[in-house]
Each structure stands twice: as structure tokens, then as C-alpha cells.
Coordinates of C-alpha atoms in Angstrom, one line a residue:
M1 CA -17.8 -104.4 -72.7
T2 CA -19.1 -101.7 -70.3
L3 CA -16.9 -99.2 -68.4
R4 CA -17.7 -100.9 -65.1
E5 CA -16.7 -104.4 -66.5
L6 CA -13.5 -102.9 -67.9
G7 CA -12.6 -101.4 -64.5
I8 CA -13.2 -104.7 -62.8
S9 CA -11.1 -106.6 -65.3
Y10 CA -8.3 -104.1 -64.9
L11 CA -8.3 -104.5 -61.1
K12 CA -8.0 -108.2 -61.5
S13 CA -4.8 -107.8 -63.5
W14 CA -1.4 -107.7 -61.8
K15 CA -0.9 -104.0 -62.7
G16 CA -4.3 -103.2 -61.2
R17 CA -3.5 -105.0 -58.0
I18 CA -0.2 -103.1 -57.6
L19 CA -2.0 -99.8 -58.2
L20 CA -4.6 -100.7 -55.5
A21 CA -1.9 -101.7 -53.0
A22 CA 0.0 -98.5 -53.6
T23 CA -3.1 -96.4 -53.2
L24 CA -4.0 -98.1 -49.9
L25 CA -0.4 -97.6 -48.6
A26 CA -0.5 -93.9 -49.5
A27 CA -3.8 -93.6 -47.6
I28 CA -2.4 -95.3 -44.5
I29 CA 0.7 -93.0 -44.6
F30 CA -1.5 -90.0 -44.9
V31 CA -3.7 -91.0 -42.0
C32 CA -0.7 -91.7 -39.8
F33 CA 0.9 -88.3 -40.8
F34 CA -2.4 -86.5 -40.1
A35 CA -2.9 -88.2 -36.7
D36 CA 0.7 -87.4 -35.7
T37 CA 0.3 -83.8 -36.8
L38 CA -3.0 -83.5 -35.0
A39 CA -1.4 -84.9 -31.8
R40 CA 1.5 -82.5 -32.0
N41 CA -0.6 -79.4 -32.5
T42 CA -4.0 -79.9 -31.0
Y43 CA -3.4 -82.1 -27.9
I44 CA -5.0 -80.6 -24.8
P45 CA -4.0 -82.1 -21.4
K46 CA -7.0 -83.6 -19.6
K47 CA -5.5 -84.1 -16.2
G48 CA -4.1 -81.6 -13.6
E49 CA -4.5 -77.9 -13.2
S50 CA -1.9 -75.3 -13.9
V51 CA -1.2 -72.2 -11.8
I52 CA 1.1 -70.8 -14.6
H53 CA -0.7 -68.7 -17.2
S54 CA -0.2 -69.5 -20.8
F55 CA 1.8 -67.0 -22.9
Q56 CA -1.3 -66.8 -25.1
S57 CA -3.4 -65.5 -22.2
E58 CA -3.6 -62.1 -20.7
Y59 CA -1.6 -61.7 -17.5
N60 CA 0.2 -59.2 -15.3
P61 CA 4.0 -59.5 -16.1
A62 CA 5.1 -58.4 -12.6
E63 CA 2.6 -60.7 -10.9
E64 CA 3.6 -63.5 -13.2
Q65 CA 7.3 -63.2 -12.4
A66 CA 6.5 -63.2 -8.7
N67 CA 4.5 -66.4 -9.1
Q68 CA 7.4 -67.9 -11.0
F69 CA 9.9 -67.1 -8.2
Q70 CA 7.6 -68.7 -5.6
L71 CA 6.9 -71.7 -7.8
S72 CA 10.6 -72.3 -8.4
K73 CA 11.3 -72.0 -4.7
T74 CA 8.4 -74.4 -3.8
Y75 CA 9.5 -77.0 -6.3
A76 CA 13.2 -76.8 -5.2
S77 CA 12.1 -77.5 -1.6
L78 CA 10.7 -80.9 -2.6
S79 CA 12.8 -83.9 -1.5
A80 CA 13.9 -86.2 -4.2
N81 CA 12.1 -89.5 -4.4
Q82 CA 13.8 -90.7 -7.6
E83 CA 17.4 -91.1 -8.8
A84 CA 18.4 -90.3 -12.4
W85 CA 20.6 -92.8 -14.3
T86 CA 22.6 -93.2 -17.5
S87 CA 22.8 -95.8 -20.1
S88 CA 25.7 -95.7 -22.6
E89 CA 25.7 -97.8 -25.7
A90 CA 28.7 -98.5 -28.1
G91 CA 29.4 -95.5 -30.2
L92 CA 26.5 -93.4 -28.6
T93 CA 26.6 -90.5 -26.3
D94 CA 25.2 -91.0 -22.8
G95 CA 21.8 -89.6 -21.9
V96 CA 20.4 -88.6 -18.5
F97 CA 17.4 -90.8 -17.8
C98 CA 14.8 -89.6 -15.4
V99 CA 12.5 -92.6 -15.9
S100 CA 10.8 -94.5 -13.1
S101 CA 10.5 -98.3 -13.6
E102 CA 8.4 -98.6 -10.5
H103 CA 5.1 -97.2 -11.9
S104 CA 5.6 -94.1 -9.8
E105 CA 3.2 -91.3 -10.4
Y106 CA 4.9 -88.4 -8.8
L107 CA 8.6 -88.0 -9.6
V108 CA 11.0 -85.5 -8.1
Y109 CA 14.7 -85.4 -9.0
Q110 CA 17.5 -83.2 -7.6
I111 CA 20.3 -82.9 -10.2
D112 CA 23.6 -81.0 -9.7
S113 CA 24.6 -79.6 -13.1
A114 CA 28.3 -79.5 -12.0
N115 CA 28.3 -83.1 -10.8
I116 CA 25.6 -85.0 -12.5
L117 CA 24.8 -88.4 -10.9
E118 CA 27.8 -87.7 -8.7
Q119 CA 30.1 -88.8 -11.5
G120 CA 31.9 -85.4 -11.9
K121 CA 30.1 -84.9 -15.3
T122 CA 28.2 -81.8 -16.7
F123 CA 25.5 -81.6 -19.3
R124 CA 28.1 -81.3 -22.0
D125 CA 29.0 -84.9 -21.4
F126 CA 25.5 -85.9 -22.5
N127 CA 23.1 -84.9 -25.3
H128 CA 19.7 -85.8 -24.2
I129 CA 17.4 -86.1 -21.1
W130 CA 14.6 -88.7 -21.1
I131 CA 11.7 -88.2 -18.7
G132 CA 9.0 -90.8 -18.1
S133 CA 7.5 -93.6 -16.0
E134 CA 5.8 -96.9 -16.4
N135 CA 2.8 -95.1 -15.0
D136 CA 1.3 -93.1 -17.9
A137 CA -0.4 -90.7 -15.4
F138 CA 3.0 -89.5 -14.1
Y139 CA 4.1 -85.9 -13.2
A140 CA 7.8 -85.1 -13.0
V141 CA 9.8 -82.3 -11.4
L142 CA 13.5 -82.0 -12.2
N143 CA 15.2 -79.5 -9.9
I144 CA 18.5 -78.6 -11.5
S145 CA 21.2 -76.5 -9.7
G146 CA 23.8 -74.3 -11.4
K147 CA 24.0 -70.7 -12.7
E148 CA 25.1 -71.4 -16.3
I149 CA 23.2 -74.1 -18.0
D150 CA 24.2 -75.1 -21.5
L151 CA 21.8 -77.5 -23.3
T152 CA 22.8 -76.7 -26.8
D153 CA 21.8 -79.5 -29.3
Y154 CA 19.9 -81.3 -26.6
Y155 CA 16.9 -83.5 -26.9
I156 CA 14.6 -83.3 -23.8
L157 CA 12.0 -85.9 -24.4
V158 CA 9.0 -86.7 -22.2
Q159 CA 7.8 -90.3 -22.4
D160 CA 7.9 -90.4 -26.3
E161 CA 8.8 -88.3 -29.3
T162 CA 5.2 -87.1 -30.1
G163 CA 5.3 -84.2 -27.5
V164 CA 1.9 -85.0 -26.1
Y165 CA 3.4 -85.6 -22.7
G166 CA 4.9 -82.1 -22.5
S167 CA 2.4 -81.0 -19.9
R168 CA 3.7 -83.6 -17.4
A169 CA 7.2 -82.4 -16.8
I170 CA 8.9 -79.3 -15.5
L171 CA 12.6 -78.5 -15.4
N172 CA 13.2 -76.1 -12.6
F173 CA 16.5 -74.3 -13.0
Y174 CA 16.1 -72.5 -9.6
E175 CA 19.6 -71.0 -9.5
A176 CA 20.2 -70.4 -13.2
E177 CA 21.2 -67.0 -14.6
S178 CA 21.5 -68.3 -18.2
V179 CA 19.9 -71.3 -19.9
N180 CA 21.1 -72.0 -23.5
L181 CA 18.6 -74.0 -25.6
T182 CA 20.2 -73.4 -29.0
N183 CA 19.2 -76.1 -31.5
A184 CA 17.4 -78.0 -28.7
I185 CA 14.2 -79.9 -28.7
V186 CA 12.4 -79.3 -25.5
M187 CA 9.3 -81.1 -24.3
G188 CA 8.0 -79.9 -20.9
T189 CA 8.2 -76.6 -19.1
V190 CA 11.5 -74.8 -18.4
L191 CA 11.2 -72.7 -15.3
A192 CA 14.1 -70.3 -14.7
P193 CA 12.9 -67.2 -13.0
N194 CA 16.3 -65.6 -12.6
A195 CA 17.6 -66.5 -16.1
N196 CA 17.9 -65.4 -19.7
I197 CA 16.6 -68.2 -21.8
I198 CA 18.5 -68.3 -25.1
C199 CA 16.7 -69.7 -28.1
N200 CA 18.0 -70.3 -31.6
N201 CA 16.2 -72.9 -33.8
T202 CA 14.6 -74.2 -30.6
S203 CA 11.6 -76.5 -30.8
V204 CA 9.3 -76.4 -27.7
S205 CA 6.3 -78.5 -26.7
G206 CA 5.7 -76.9 -23.3
Q207 CA 6.6 -73.4 -22.0
L208 CA 9.7 -71.3 -21.5
L209 CA 9.3 -69.3 -18.3
G210 CA 12.3 -67.1 -17.4
K211 CA 13.4 -63.6 -16.5
E212 CA 13.8 -62.9 -20.2
K213 CA 13.9 -64.8 -23.4
T214 CA 16.2 -64.0 -26.4
G215 CA 16.3 -65.5 -29.9
E216 CA 13.6 -67.3 -31.8
T217 CA 12.0 -70.7 -31.6
S218 CA 11.4 -72.8 -34.7
F219 CA 8.4 -74.5 -33.2
Y220 CA 6.4 -73.5 -30.1
K221 CA 3.3 -75.5 -28.9
D222 CA 2.1 -73.9 -25.7
L223 CA 1.5 -76.7 -23.2
R224 CA 1.2 -75.7 -19.5
F225 CA 2.6 -78.0 -16.8
T226 CA -0.6 -79.5 -15.3
G227 CA 0.9 -81.2 -12.3
Y228 CA 1.2 -78.4 -9.7
R229 CA -1.8 -79.3 -7.6
N230 CA -1.1 -83.1 -7.9
I231 CA 2.5 -82.7 -7.0
M232 CA 1.8 -80.3 -4.0
N233 CA -1.0 -82.5 -2.7
H234 CA 1.1 -85.7 -2.8
L235 CA 4.7 -84.7 -2.3
N236 CA 4.8 -81.3 -0.6
V237 CA 3.9 -82.9 2.8
I238 CA 5.4 -82.9 6.2
S239 CA 7.4 -85.9 7.5
L240 CA 6.1 -87.1 10.9
K241 CA 7.9 -89.7 13.1
N242 CA 4.7 -90.6 14.9
D243 CA 1.8 -91.9 12.7
V244 CA -0.7 -91.2 15.5
V245 CA 0.1 -87.5 15.1
R246 CA -0.6 -87.7 11.3
I247 CA -3.9 -89.4 12.0
A248 CA -4.9 -86.7 14.6
A249 CA -4.1 -83.9 12.2
I250 CA -6.1 -85.5 9.4
E251 CA -9.0 -86.0 11.7
Y252 CA -8.9 -82.4 12.7
L253 CA -8.8 -81.1 9.2
I254 CA -11.7 -83.4 8.1
N255 CA -13.8 -82.5 11.1
N256 CA -13.1 -78.7 10.8
D257 CA -13.7 -78.0 7.1
P258 CA -16.7 -75.6 6.6
D259 CA -15.3 -74.5 3.3
Y260 CA -14.6 -78.0 2.0
R261 CA -10.9 -77.3 1.6
Y262 CA -9.8 -80.7 2.9
E263 CA -12.5 -82.9 1.4
D264 CA -9.9 -84.9 -0.6
Y265 CA -8.1 -86.0 2.6
T266 CA -8.6 -89.6 3.8
I267 CA -7.3 -91.2 7.0
S268 CA -4.3 -92.6 5.1
S269 CA -3.3 -89.3 3.6
S270 CA -0.2 -87.4 4.4
V271 CA -0.5 -83.9 5.8
R272 CA 0.2 -81.2 3.2
T273 CA 2.7 -78.5 4.2
R274 CA 0.2 -75.8 3.2
D275 CA -2.4 -77.1 5.6
V276 CA -0.3 -77.4 8.8
S277 CA -1.1 -73.9 9.9
A278 CA -4.8 -74.8 9.9
V279 CA -4.4 -77.4 12.6
R280 CA -5.2 -76.0 16.0
K281 CA -5.9 -79.1 18.0
L282 CA -4.5 -82.6 18.0
N283 CA -6.4 -85.4 19.8
I284 CA -3.8 -88.2 19.9
N285 CA -5.1 -91.6 20.8
A286 CA -1.9 -93.6 21.4
Q287 CA -2.7 -96.8 23.2
E288 CA 0.4 -99.1 23.1
V289 CA 2.3 -96.6 21.1
I290 CA 6.0 -95.8 21.8
F291 CA 6.5 -92.2 21.0
D292 CA 9.6 -91.1 19.0
S293 CA 10.6 -87.4 19.3
L294 CA 6.9 -86.3 19.8
E295 CA 7.9 -82.7 20.5
E296 CA 9.5 -82.4 17.1
D297 CA 6.3 -83.6 15.3
L298 CA 4.2 -81.2 17.3
A299 CA 6.5 -78.3 16.5
L300 CA 5.6 -78.7 12.8
F301 CA 2.1 -77.2 13.5
P302 CA 2.8 -73.5 14.1
N303 CA -0.8 -72.5 15.2
L304 CA -1.3 -75.5 17.5
E305 CA -3.2 -74.5 20.7
E306 CA -4.5 -77.7 22.1
I307 CA -2.7 -81.1 22.6
S308 CA -4.5 -84.1 23.9
I309 CA -2.6 -87.4 24.4
N310 CA -4.3 -90.5 25.6
G311 CA -2.1 -93.5 26.3
G312 CA 1.3 -94.4 25.0
D313 CA 4.9 -94.8 26.2
L314 CA 5.8 -91.2 27.1
P315 CA 8.2 -91.0 30.1
S316 CA 8.9 -87.3 29.6
F317 CA 7.5 -84.4 27.7
T318 CA 8.2 -80.7 27.2
L319 CA 6.5 -77.7 25.7
E320 CA 9.8 -76.1 24.8
K321 CA 9.1 -76.3 21.1
S322 CA 5.4 -75.5 21.4
P323 CA 5.3 -72.4 23.6
D324 CA 1.9 -71.1 22.4
I325 CA -0.1 -74.1 23.7
K326 CA -3.2 -73.1 25.7
S327 CA -4.5 -76.6 26.6
L328 CA -2.5 -79.7 27.4
S329 CA -4.0 -83.1 28.3
I330 CA -1.8 -86.2 28.9
T331 CA -3.7 -89.1 30.4
G332 CA -3.1 -92.8 30.9
T333 CA 0.6 -92.8 30.2
N334 CA 3.9 -93.6 32.1
L335 CA 4.7 -89.8 32.2
A336 CA 7.2 -89.0 35.0
L337 CA 8.7 -85.7 33.9
L338 CA 6.8 -82.8 32.5
D339 CA 8.3 -79.4 31.6
I340 CA 5.6 -76.7 30.9
S341 CA 7.7 -73.7 31.8
A342 CA 8.1 -72.6 28.2
A343 CA 4.3 -72.1 27.8
P344 CA 3.3 -69.2 30.1
G345 CA 0.0 -68.9 28.3
L346 CA -1.1 -72.4 29.3
E347 CA -4.7 -72.2 30.6
R348 CA -5.8 -75.8 30.9
L349 CA -3.7 -78.8 32.2
I350 CA -5.1 -82.3 32.4
L351 CA -2.8 -85.0 33.8
D352 CA -5.2 -87.8 34.9
N353 CA -4.0 -91.4 35.5
N354 CA -0.2 -91.0 35.2
P355 CA 0.9 -93.2 38.0
S356 CA 4.7 -92.5 37.6
M357 CA 4.3 -88.7 38.0
T358 CA 5.1 -87.4 41.5
V359 CA 6.4 -83.8 40.8
L360 CA 5.0 -80.9 38.8
D361 CA 6.2 -77.3 38.5
F362 CA 3.7 -74.7 37.3
T363 CA 5.3 -71.6 38.8
N364 CA 5.8 -70.2 35.3
N365 CA 2.2 -70.8 34.3
P366 CA 0.1 -68.2 36.2
G367 CA -2.6 -68.3 33.6
I368 CA -3.7 -71.9 34.4
K369 CA -7.5 -71.9 35.1
I370 CA -8.3 -75.6 34.9
L371 CA -6.0 -78.2 36.6
S372 CA -6.8 -81.9 36.9
Y373 CA -4.6 -84.8 37.9
A374 CA -7.1 -87.4 39.1
G375 CA -5.4 -90.7 39.7
T376 CA -1.9 -89.1 39.5
P377 CA 0.1 -89.2 42.8
L378 CA 0.9 -85.5 43.0
G379 CA -1.1 -84.9 46.2
W380 CA -2.1 -81.5 47.4
M381 CA 0.3 -78.8 46.1
D382 CA 1.1 -75.1 46.7
Y383 CA -1.3 -73.4 44.3
S384 CA -0.3 -69.8 45.2
S385 CA 1.3 -69.3 41.8
L386 CA -2.1 -70.0 40.1
P387 CA -4.3 -67.0 41.0
E388 CA -6.8 -67.6 38.2
L389 CA -7.4 -71.3 39.0
Y390 CA -11.1 -72.0 39.2
Y391 CA -11.3 -75.8 38.5
L392 CA -9.2 -78.3 40.5
D393 CA -9.5 -82.0 40.4
C394 CA -7.0 -83.8 42.6
S395 CA -9.1 -86.9 43.3
N396 CA -7.3 -90.1 44.1
S397 CA -4.0 -88.3 44.0
N398 CA -2.4 -89.9 47.1
V399 CA -2.7 -86.9 49.5
R400 CA -0.4 -87.7 52.5
D401 CA -0.2 -87.0 56.2
Y402 CA -3.8 -86.2 57.0
L403 CA -3.6 -82.9 55.2
T404 CA -5.8 -79.9 56.0
I405 CA -7.6 -78.6 52.9
S406 CA -7.9 -74.8 52.9
G407 CA -8.8 -72.2 50.3
E408 CA -6.3 -69.5 51.4
T409 CA -4.3 -69.9 48.2
L410 CA -7.3 -70.7 46.0
P411 CA -9.4 -67.6 46.1
N412 CA -11.2 -68.2 42.8
I413 CA -11.9 -71.9 43.0
R414 CA -15.4 -72.8 41.8
M415 CA -15.1 -76.5 41.3
L416 CA -13.1 -78.7 43.6
D417 CA -12.7 -82.5 43.7
V418 CA -10.6 -84.1 46.4
S419 CA -12.4 -87.4 46.5
G420 CA -10.7 -90.7 47.1
N421 CA -7.9 -89.3 49.4
K422 CA -8.2 -91.1 52.6
N423 CA -5.7 -88.9 54.4
I424 CA -7.8 -85.8 54.1
Q425 CA -9.3 -85.3 57.6
T426 CA -9.8 -81.6 57.9
F427 CA -11.6 -79.7 55.1
Y428 CA -12.3 -76.0 55.7
I429 CA -15.0 -75.6 53.1
Q430 CA -15.9 -72.3 54.5
T431 CA -12.6 -70.8 53.2
F432 CA -13.8 -71.3 49.6
P433 CA -16.3 -68.5 49.2
L434 CA -16.8 -68.9 45.5
L435 CA -17.2 -72.7 45.5
E436 CA -20.1 -73.9 43.4
S437 CA -19.3 -77.6 43.2
V438 CA -17.4 -80.0 45.5
N439 CA -16.7 -83.7 45.7
C440 CA -15.1 -84.9 48.9
S441 CA -16.4 -88.5 48.9
G442 CA -14.1 -91.3 50.1
C443 CA -12.0 -89.1 52.5
S444 CA -11.8 -89.1 56.3
I445 CA -13.4 -85.8 57.0
L446 CA -14.8 -85.3 60.5
E447 CA -16.7 -82.0 60.2
L448 CA -17.9 -79.5 57.5
D449 CA -19.0 -75.9 58.0
F450 CA -21.2 -74.6 55.2
S451 CA -21.8 -71.2 56.8
S452 CA -20.0 -69.3 54.0
S453 CA -21.1 -71.6 51.1
E454 CA -23.9 -69.4 49.6
K455 CA -22.8 -70.2 46.1
L456 CA -22.6 -73.9 46.5
T457 CA -25.0 -75.8 44.3
Y458 CA -23.5 -79.3 44.1
F459 CA -22.1 -81.5 46.9
K460 CA -20.8 -85.0 47.0
G461 CA -19.5 -86.2 50.4
S462 CA -20.3 -89.9 50.9
Y463 CA -18.1 -92.3 52.8
N464 CA -16.4 -90.0 55.3
R465 CA -16.3 -89.9 59.1
L466 CA -19.1 -87.3 59.3
K467 CA -22.0 -88.1 61.6
N468 CA -24.4 -85.2 61.5
I469 CA -24.0 -82.9 58.5
N470 CA -25.5 -79.4 58.8
F471 CA -26.0 -77.8 55.4
Q472 CA -27.5 -74.6 56.8
G473 CA -25.8 -71.7 55.0
A474 CA -25.6 -73.4 51.6
I475 CA -28.9 -71.9 50.7
N476 CA -28.6 -72.5 46.9
L477 CA -27.6 -76.2 47.2
Q478 CA -29.5 -78.2 44.5
Y479 CA -27.8 -81.6 44.5
I480 CA -26.6 -83.6 47.6
E481 CA -25.0 -87.0 47.8
A482 CA -24.2 -88.0 51.4
Y483 CA -24.4 -91.6 52.5
G484 CA -22.3 -94.5 53.7
G485 CA -19.6 -94.3 56.3
S486 CA -20.7 -93.0 59.8
V487 CA -23.3 -90.4 58.6
E488 CA -26.5 -90.4 60.7
S489 CA -28.4 -87.3 59.7
L490 CA -28.6 -84.4 57.3
D491 CA -29.9 -81.0 58.4
L492 CA -31.5 -79.4 55.3
R493 CA -33.4 -76.6 57.0
G494 CA -33.6 -73.5 54.9
L495 CA -32.7 -75.4 51.7
Q496 CA -34.8 -76.5 48.8
P497 CA -32.6 -79.1 47.0
Q498 CA -33.9 -80.9 43.9
K499 CA -32.1 -84.1 44.6
V500 CA -30.8 -85.7 47.8
Y501 CA -29.2 -89.1 47.8
C502 CA -28.9 -90.6 51.3
T503 CA -29.8 -93.5 53.5
V504 CA -30.4 -91.6 56.8
K505 CA -32.7 -89.2 58.5
M506 CA -33.2 -85.7 56.9
I507 CA -34.2 -82.7 58.9
T508 CA -36.2 -80.3 56.8
D509 CA -38.4 -77.2 57.4
E510 CA -41.4 -79.6 57.4
G511 CA -39.8 -82.0 60.0
E512 CA -37.9 -85.2 59.9
V513 CA -38.0 -87.2 56.6
Y514 CA -36.7 -90.7 56.1
P515 CA -35.7 -92.5 52.8
S516 CA -38.4 -94.6 51.1
G517 CA -36.0 -97.0 49.4
F518 CA -36.1 -95.2 46.1
E519 CA -33.2 -96.4 43.9
P520 CA -31.3 -93.3 42.6
E521 CA -29.1 -92.9 39.6
P522 CA -25.9 -95.0 39.7
T523 CA -23.5 -93.7 42.3
P524 CA -20.3 -95.2 43.8
A525 CA -22.3 -96.0 47.0
E526 CA -22.3 -99.4 48.6
E527 CA -25.8 -98.6 49.9
Q528 CA -28.5 -97.3 47.5
P529 CA -29.7 -93.8 48.7
T530 CA -33.0 -92.3 47.8
I531 CA -34.3 -88.9 46.5
V532 CA -35.8 -86.7 49.2
G533 CA -39.0 -86.3 47.1
E534 CA -39.7 -90.0 47.5
A535 CA -39.2 -90.1 51.3
T536 CA -41.9 -90.9 53.9
E537 CA -42.4 -89.2 57.2

């Protein structure tokens, strides 16, 4: 019998079968042991990014400690979104369970070491802390108060006993002066920037970051907490009562991102606390929205300069909490009361189409340069407190009592729109020496004097009670719109306008010119005027 045949015969015997089974079992045990050892000692976290240097890396100790103080403070400021719980079994010591059963990915706990779970217990009433979630991609922050922390003989386990999840949890002892980890098994990062961390036969799968560390560890696998960026991006966010404000802030960040710092934002994202200072303008589209404490939301953006609100239920508004605003626009709302006195640097104020608003005080806002309240019944006001005002639109503003419009208190006006106010009968346009553009259509004006209107380039004056309009003096006028109502002729001698929309005789340096029926660009005219270049003699 050959050696090969002898071996086969032996393996077929009952002794051979037992030996084979034992060999296979030993191999399986070895493989499992090797895999577990490999996991314990060579696991490298694949997700997240740490801002804490490994102890095995070169770093500046002073800078490192400053970073730890700031990190601890930042984590401590996070609001809890989870509650710890306990589960006691017969004959066993309770543990503190920081485990989410809701597949939560970002876990924040606030634990009072002197009154754990509000049961009047301390850590000495327990012997283990278990951290985890049904979501394997979780990150957990445990903010634990108290100056003297004793975790002697403790097991701090993250998800399972292998230690490979140690990069996903951080225990932030933000008040601690001493943290005792004698005979403890710690998985995760211990952050205690003010404390002496005491070690004696301590096993660590994570990091111990404190003011100082005394004693020796029996096992130390350096695993950095990899959840800082994820936690900050998703949990360190501002709380806004009005979702339209959140959307406006996100839109601003997305549209003003030359360095690609906000490319991870989507329209459904929350606004990160670190990004609020970058928001300088909010364009709030709030149709059918009932605002809730809008001023409080806006105050969360410290560098905000421009606010634009279109629509919404907003009966009152104040800039008391946003004194640095330079531009405010509130249009199409039920606004009745507006207080802008706290913003002396306001330069632009737009209040169009707010039918409930009848009063406005801007005596404390001398820097306003642009003011518009078209369609808002504020009428003609005393503008003497606005010496820098150069743009004024008070069209369709319910001017009363056949008011006389004069530029005595408006020395710097360059653009003026008083159209749609039927009660305006007298308009001293010659008292506005810097006026460049004017719209007085739809009023009841009887006469206009352009003798001092050398800077005027744009004029709209259709549908008034004017008969013969003499434009002589407005030598730089380029655009004229004057038709409808009782107008009979336009005197354009000395002028070279590029466009004239009218339906009547025009007197020019070449003689009388009549419209040819040319259809101009759309205007609010009932009759279609023509361009002077298309007229016939």
C-alpha cells in the first residue's frame, strides 16, 4: 500500500475524521482571532474629517490646547437632540445608554453628572456607558457637566466591543478639572481641556485630550473623532421661526460663493452658525406667509445690510434689532406701522403697495438717498430731514387737497415720480434744478415751466390738464411722453429729442410736425402716440 493510499485510508477512519474536524475548528478560531486583532489594531476610519491632531503627529502644544478649549466650548453649545436612558436587569448594575433607536445619524446628549437622567444619580450608580444608533453612520457627542468625574472600572462602549467605532463618539467634559479612568475601557475621544486625566490600567480605542494626563494606559489605539465637520454642518445651525428667511439665506449663500465654500448647501438645508456672518442680503418672497417674530430671525445675521420682503402678513415691523441695515424693501404687504428710527445709516427705503400704511417717520434717517412708496397712501410728505434724497417715487400715493409740488426741501432730487395723483394741480418743476427724470402722468397739472430744467433728459406727462407744453429750456431732453387729456401742442424748439410719443402737433426748429400714426412702445396711453422721426409735415 502506498503512502497516499495509507493517508486516505486513515482519513476515512473515525480517528482521522476527528483529527480533520479539530484541525478545521482550530483554523476557524485562528482566522477569527486574527480578524478581530486586525480590526482592533489597524482599523482606519473612512468617513469624516478630524480637526484634532493625533498624538502620533507633530503639533504645537499651545495651539493644540487652544483648539481643545474652542472645540469643547463649541460642542457644549449644541442643543441636545437625544435623551439618554437606563435599563436595569435583575442582579446587574444599571448602565447609561446613549443609543438612538430612530436611525438618527447625529446624536447630541447633555448629561448632568450630579443628576444623571434627572434621577438624582451619579456615575458611581452605574458601571458602563453604551453609545450607538440603528444608523451605522452615526456620530455622537456627549456633553457631560461636572468638575470631578469618576469613571473608575467603567466600560465606555461605542456600538460594539470591537472598538472599531471609537472614531464616532466624543465625550466632552467641558467643566471637568479631574477625570478618573482607572481600570476603565474607553472607546471614543475624551475631551477635557481643563482637566487632569488619570489613567491606571486604562484601555483606550480613541484619544484622551486634556490639560494633562497622569498614569499609564494598558492599551492605546489612537483613533481620532471623525465627526467634527459632519456634526457642525448638520447640528450647529441657527433656529429660525420663519422658513422663508432660511430659504432666503440659503439662496444668498449659494448665489454668492466664489470660493465654493457653500456648495454643499441645498434649498432644504439649515443655515450653519458659522455662515450667518456671510449673509449680507435677504430677499424674502413671502406670499401668503404669516410672519412670526421676523425681527428676531433677522437679528441672527450680524452683517446683514439689505432686507427685501415681498408679500406676507406683516402688520408692523421695526429695525430695532437690525440697526446696521442700509437698504429696506417691504412691498405688497398689510404693513401699517414701521419703525426705522434705530437705523440712522439707512440709505434706501422701498415701501411700494402697502395699502394699510398712512404714516411714516424718517426724521432719524438723514442718510436716505432713495425713497419709494408707489401705491402706498402716504401722500406728499415733509422731506426736509432728507438732505441727500435724490430718488423719490410717490406715484399713486393718494396725494390730497390739490397739493402744490415744489423742490424747496428737495435740493438734490434727480429722479421724481408723482404720477397717478389726481389731486396734484400745481407742479413747480423749475424749482428742481438737478432733476434729470420726471413722471407726472395722470395728474391734474395745468402748467409746466421748463426754463430751469437744463439737466432734464426724461419726461413723462401724459393725461394732465395741460394744453400747450413749452419744453424750451430743457435743452438736453431726450425722451418725451405727452399725450391724452387736453394737450394740443408741444413746443420742441431748441431741442433734439430722440423719442417723442404724442398725438398732437409738434413745433420744431424746422416748423410744425404732425404724428404719422406710428405705433410706439407700449405705454399706459389710451391713444397710441408716435415717434417724432416718423411724423409728416
